[in-house]
CSV table of C-alpha atoms and ligand atoms in Angstrom, one decimal:
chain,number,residue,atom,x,y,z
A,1,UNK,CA,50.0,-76.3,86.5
A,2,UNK,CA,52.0,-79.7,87.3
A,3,UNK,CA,50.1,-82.2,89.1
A,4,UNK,CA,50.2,-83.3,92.3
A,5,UNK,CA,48.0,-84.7,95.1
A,6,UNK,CA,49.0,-82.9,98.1
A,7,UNK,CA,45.8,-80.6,99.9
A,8,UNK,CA,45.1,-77.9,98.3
A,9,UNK,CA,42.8,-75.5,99.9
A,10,UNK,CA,40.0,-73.7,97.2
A,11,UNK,CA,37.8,-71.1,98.9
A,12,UNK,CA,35.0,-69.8,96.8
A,13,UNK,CA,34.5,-66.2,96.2
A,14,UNK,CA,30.9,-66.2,96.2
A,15,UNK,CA,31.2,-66.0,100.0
A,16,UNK,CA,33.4,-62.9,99.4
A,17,UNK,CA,32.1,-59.4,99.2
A,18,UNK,CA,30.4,-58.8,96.0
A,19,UNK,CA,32.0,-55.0,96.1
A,20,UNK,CA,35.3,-55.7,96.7
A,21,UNK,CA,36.5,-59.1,94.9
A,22,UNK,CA,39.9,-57.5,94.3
A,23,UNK,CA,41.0,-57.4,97.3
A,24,UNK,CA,39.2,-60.4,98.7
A,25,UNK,CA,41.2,-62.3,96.2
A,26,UNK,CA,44.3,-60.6,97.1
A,27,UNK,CA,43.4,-61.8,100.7
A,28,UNK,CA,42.8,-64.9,100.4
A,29,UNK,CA,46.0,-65.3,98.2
A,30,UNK,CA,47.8,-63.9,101.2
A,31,UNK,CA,46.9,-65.8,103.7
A,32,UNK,CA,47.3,-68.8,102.0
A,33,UNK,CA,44.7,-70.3,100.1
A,34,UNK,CA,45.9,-72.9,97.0
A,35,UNK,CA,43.6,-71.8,94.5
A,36,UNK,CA,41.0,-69.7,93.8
A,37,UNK,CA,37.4,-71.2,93.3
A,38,UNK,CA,34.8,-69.2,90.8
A,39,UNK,CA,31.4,-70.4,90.9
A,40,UNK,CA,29.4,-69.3,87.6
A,41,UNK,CA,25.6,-69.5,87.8
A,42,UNK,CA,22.7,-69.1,85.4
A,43,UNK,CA,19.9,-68.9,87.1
A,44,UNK,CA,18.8,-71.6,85.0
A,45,UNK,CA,21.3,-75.0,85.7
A,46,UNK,CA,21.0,-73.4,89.4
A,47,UNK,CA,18.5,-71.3,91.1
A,48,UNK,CA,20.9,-68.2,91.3
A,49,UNK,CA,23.0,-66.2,89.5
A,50,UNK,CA,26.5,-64.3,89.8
A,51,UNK,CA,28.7,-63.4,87.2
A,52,UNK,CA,30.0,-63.6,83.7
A,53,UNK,CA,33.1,-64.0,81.6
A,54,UNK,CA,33.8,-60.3,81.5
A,55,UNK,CA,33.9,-60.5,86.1
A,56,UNK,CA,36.1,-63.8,85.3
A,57,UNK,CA,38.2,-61.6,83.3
A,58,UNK,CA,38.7,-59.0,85.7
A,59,UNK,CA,39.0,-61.6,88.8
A,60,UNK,CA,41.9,-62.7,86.7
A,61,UNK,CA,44.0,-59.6,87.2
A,62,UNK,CA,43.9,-61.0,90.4
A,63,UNK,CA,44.5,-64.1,91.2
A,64,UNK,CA,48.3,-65.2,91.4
A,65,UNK,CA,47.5,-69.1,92.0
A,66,UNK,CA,44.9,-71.1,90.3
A,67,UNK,CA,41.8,-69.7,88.7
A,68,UNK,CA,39.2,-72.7,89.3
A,69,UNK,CA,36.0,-71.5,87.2
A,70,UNK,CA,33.0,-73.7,87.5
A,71,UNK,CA,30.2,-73.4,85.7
A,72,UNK,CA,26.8,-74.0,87.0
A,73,UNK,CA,25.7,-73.4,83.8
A,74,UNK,CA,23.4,-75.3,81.1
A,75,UNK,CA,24.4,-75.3,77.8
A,76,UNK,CA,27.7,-75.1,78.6
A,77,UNK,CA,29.5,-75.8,75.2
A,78,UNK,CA,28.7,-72.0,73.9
A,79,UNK,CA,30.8,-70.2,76.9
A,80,UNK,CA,33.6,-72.2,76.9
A,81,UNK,CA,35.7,-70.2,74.9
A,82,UNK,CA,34.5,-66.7,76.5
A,83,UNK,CA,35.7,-68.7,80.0
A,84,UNK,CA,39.0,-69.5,78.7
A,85,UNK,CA,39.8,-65.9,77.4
A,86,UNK,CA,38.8,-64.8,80.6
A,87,UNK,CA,41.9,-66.6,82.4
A,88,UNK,CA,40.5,-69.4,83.8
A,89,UNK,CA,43.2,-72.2,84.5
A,90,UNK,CA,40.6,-74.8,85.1
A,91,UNK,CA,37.3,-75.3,83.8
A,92,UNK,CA,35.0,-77.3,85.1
A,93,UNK,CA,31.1,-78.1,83.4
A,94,UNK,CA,28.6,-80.5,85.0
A,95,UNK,CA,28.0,-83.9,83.9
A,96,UNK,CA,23.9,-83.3,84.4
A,97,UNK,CA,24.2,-80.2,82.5
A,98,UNK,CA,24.0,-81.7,79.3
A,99,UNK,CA,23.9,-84.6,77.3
A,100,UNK,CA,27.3,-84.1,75.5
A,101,UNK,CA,29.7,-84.0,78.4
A,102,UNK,CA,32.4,-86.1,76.0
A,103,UNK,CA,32.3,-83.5,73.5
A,104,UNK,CA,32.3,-80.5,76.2
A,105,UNK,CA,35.4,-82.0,77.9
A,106,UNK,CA,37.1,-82.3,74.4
A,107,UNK,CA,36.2,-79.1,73.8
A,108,UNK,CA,37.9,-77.5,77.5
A,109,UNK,CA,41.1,-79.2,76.8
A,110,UNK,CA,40.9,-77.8,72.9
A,111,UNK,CA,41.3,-74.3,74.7
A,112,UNK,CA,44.7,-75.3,76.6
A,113,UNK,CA,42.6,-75.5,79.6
A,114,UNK,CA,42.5,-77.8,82.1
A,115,UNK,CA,39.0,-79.4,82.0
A,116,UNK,CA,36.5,-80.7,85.1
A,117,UNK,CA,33.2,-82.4,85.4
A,118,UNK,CA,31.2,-81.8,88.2
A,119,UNK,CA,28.8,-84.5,89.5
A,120,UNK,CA,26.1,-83.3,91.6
A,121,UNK,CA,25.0,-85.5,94.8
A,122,UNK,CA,23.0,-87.4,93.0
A,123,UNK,CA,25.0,-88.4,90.5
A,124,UNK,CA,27.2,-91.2,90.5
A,125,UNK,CA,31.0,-92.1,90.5
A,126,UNK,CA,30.2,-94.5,88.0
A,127,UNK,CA,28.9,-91.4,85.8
A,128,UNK,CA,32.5,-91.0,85.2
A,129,UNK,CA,34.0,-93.8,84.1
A,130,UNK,CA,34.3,-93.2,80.6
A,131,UNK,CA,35.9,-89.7,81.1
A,132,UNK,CA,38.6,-90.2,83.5
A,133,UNK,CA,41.1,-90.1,80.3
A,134,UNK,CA,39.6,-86.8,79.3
A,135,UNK,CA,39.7,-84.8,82.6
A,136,UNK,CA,41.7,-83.4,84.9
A,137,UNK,CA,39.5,-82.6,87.9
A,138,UNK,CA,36.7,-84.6,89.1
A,139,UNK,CA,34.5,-82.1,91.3
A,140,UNK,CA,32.0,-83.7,94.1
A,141,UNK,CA,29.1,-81.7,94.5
A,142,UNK,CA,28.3,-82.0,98.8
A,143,UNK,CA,25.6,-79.7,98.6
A,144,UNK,CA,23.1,-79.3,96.1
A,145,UNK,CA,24.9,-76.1,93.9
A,146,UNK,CA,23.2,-72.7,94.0
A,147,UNK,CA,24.7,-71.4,97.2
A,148,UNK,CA,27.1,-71.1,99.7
A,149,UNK,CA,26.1,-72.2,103.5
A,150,UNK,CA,24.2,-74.9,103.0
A,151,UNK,CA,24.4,-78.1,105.1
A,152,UNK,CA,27.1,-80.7,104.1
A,153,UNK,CA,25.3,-83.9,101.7
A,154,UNK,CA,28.4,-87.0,102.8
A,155,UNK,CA,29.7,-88.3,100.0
A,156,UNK,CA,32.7,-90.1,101.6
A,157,UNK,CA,31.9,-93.4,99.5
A,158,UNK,CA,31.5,-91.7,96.3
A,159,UNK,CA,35.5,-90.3,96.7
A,160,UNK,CA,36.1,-93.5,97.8
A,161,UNK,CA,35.2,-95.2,94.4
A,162,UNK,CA,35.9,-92.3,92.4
A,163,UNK,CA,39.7,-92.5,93.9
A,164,UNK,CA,39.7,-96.1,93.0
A,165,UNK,CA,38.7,-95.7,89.6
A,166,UNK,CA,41.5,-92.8,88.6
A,167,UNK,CA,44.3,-95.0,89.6
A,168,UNK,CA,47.3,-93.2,89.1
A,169,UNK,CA,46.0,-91.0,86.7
A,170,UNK,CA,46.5,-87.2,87.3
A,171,UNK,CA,43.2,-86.6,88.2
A,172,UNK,CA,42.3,-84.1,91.3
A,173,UNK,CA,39.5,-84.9,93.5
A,174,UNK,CA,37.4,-82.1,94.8
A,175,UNK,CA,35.3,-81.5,97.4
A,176,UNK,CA,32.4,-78.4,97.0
A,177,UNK,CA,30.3,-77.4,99.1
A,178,UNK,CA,30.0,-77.7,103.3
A,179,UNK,CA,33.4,-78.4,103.9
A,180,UNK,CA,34.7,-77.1,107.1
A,181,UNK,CA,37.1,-78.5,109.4
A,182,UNK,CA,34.5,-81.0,110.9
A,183,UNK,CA,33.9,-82.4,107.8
A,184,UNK,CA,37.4,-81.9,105.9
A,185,UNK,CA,39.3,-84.6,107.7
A,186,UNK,CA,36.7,-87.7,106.2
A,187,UNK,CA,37.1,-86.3,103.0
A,188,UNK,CA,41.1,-86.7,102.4
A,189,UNK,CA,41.0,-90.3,103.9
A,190,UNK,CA,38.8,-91.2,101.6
A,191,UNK,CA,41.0,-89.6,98.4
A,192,UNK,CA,40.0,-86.2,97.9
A,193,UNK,CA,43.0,-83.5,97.1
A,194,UNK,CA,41.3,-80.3,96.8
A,195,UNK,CA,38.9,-78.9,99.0
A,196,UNK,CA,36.4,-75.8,98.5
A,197,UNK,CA,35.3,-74.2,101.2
A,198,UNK,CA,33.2,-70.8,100.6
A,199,UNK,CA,31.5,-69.8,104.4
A,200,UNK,CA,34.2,-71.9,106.1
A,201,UNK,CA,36.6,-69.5,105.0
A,202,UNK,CA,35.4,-66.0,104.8
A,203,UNK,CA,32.9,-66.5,108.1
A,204,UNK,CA,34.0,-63.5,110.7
A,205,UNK,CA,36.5,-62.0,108.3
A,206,UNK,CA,36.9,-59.3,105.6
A,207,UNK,CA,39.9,-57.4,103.8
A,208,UNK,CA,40.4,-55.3,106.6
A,209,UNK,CA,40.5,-58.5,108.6
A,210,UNK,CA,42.1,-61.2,106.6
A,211,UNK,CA,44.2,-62.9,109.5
A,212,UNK,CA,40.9,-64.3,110.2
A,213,UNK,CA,40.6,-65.9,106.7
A,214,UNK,CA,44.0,-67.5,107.3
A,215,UNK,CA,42.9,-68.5,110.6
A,216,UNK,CA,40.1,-70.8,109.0
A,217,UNK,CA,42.1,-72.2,106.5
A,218,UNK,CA,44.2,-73.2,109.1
A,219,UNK,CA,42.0,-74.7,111.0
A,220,UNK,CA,40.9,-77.1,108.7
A,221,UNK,CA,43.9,-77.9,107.7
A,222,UNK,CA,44.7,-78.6,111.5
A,223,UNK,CA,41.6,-80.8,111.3
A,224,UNK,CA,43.2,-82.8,108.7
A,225,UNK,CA,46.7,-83.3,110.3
A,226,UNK,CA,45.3,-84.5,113.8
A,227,UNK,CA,43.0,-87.0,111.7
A,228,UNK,CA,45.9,-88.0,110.1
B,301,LIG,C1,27.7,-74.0,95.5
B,301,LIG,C2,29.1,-73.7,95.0
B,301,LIG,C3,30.1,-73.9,96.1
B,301,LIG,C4,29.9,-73.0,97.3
B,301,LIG,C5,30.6,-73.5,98.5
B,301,LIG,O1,26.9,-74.1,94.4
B,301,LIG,O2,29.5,-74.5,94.0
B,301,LIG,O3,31.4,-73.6,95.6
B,301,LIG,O4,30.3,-71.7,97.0
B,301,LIG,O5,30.2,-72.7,99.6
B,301,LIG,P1,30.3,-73.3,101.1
B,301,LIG,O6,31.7,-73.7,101.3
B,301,LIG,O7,29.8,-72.2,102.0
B,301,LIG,O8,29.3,-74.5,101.1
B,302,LIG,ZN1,31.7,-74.3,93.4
């Protein structure tokens, strides 16, 4: 994975179809998407739960880009290996999801992987400030995690300071959660690189219908060019 800041479009599979991730994947490869966004929950860090290392491993088959694995999980530290055997190319843990995110960082990068940390909406950019050496992906929460379709929380001023604070470091900025090509545009002005989109994507689509998943991703990144 070489760095680089240009807008990369994430959508989240847990607005795929639960019986077909396969192919979903292989659509959304298809018509263009950047990465590939996995969100892991517990039903303990979050108020849900999907899927496991052994899915992770078997999404893996799939995905030709990025694998970008977050874990809405709490502890984290005892799945991060079972994450990175799985395939993940990223791995990202929330800062609120324990009290050793230092040492959880360290131990992402120990695996070859590249490590995130998550900051949920209220959580701030300053959270951060002693980790921006030890990451690779800073991911703003705009909803509060658990699901996908939920209304979008701004948090414009937080990318604002946390793109100040990286510098030139190769650190991504992403957005998660309610980003649709309404709220996109805001987003990139302010510093953000990647962008996750879960319902703005797979809304009116499916894998017999995938033009309709390119068609959203296009739109929002029309959104962001005539903002431009
Ligand atoms: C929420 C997840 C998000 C979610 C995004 O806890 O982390 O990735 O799937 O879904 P939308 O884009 O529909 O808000
Ligand atoms: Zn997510």
């Amino acid at each position: 994975m070489t760095f680089d800041r240009s807008v990369k479009i994430a959508p989240s599979i847990l607005s795929a179809d639960f019986a077909d991730f396969g192919r979903e994947i292989q659509a959304i490869e298809a018509q263009g998407a950047d990465w590939v966004h996995v969100d892991v929950m517990d039903g303990h860090f979050v108020p849900n739960l999907t899927f496991g290392p052994p899915a992770v491993a078997a999404f893996r088959k799939h995905v030709k880009t990025v694998m970008d694995v977050h874990l809405m999980i709490a502890p984290v530290d005892p799945y991060i290996e079972a994450f990175a055997n799985a395939g993940a190319d990223i791995i990202t843990a929330h800062i609120e999801a324990g009290p050793h995110i230092h040492r959880t960082l360290q131990a992402i990068r120990a695996t070859g992987k590249k490590a995130g940390v998550a900051l949920n909406p209220g959580t701030p950019a300053s959270a951060v400030q002693h980790l921006l050496d030890l990451t690779d992906l800073v991911c703003v929460m705009t909803v509060n995690p658990g699901f996908g379709g939920q209304k979008f929380i701004d948090m414009t001023g937080k990318v604002a300071d946390l793109r100040a604070m990286i510098g030139d470091r190769p650190v991504h900025i992403e957005i998660d959660g309610g980003v649709d090509p309404t709220t996109a545009p805001a987003l990139i002005k302010a510093g953000a690189d990647v962008l996750v989109a879960g319902s703005a994507v797979f809304k009116g689509g499916s894998v017999d219908h995938p033009e309709v998943y390119g068609a959203n991703m296009k739109a929002i990144r029309d959104a962001i060019k005539a903002s431009a």
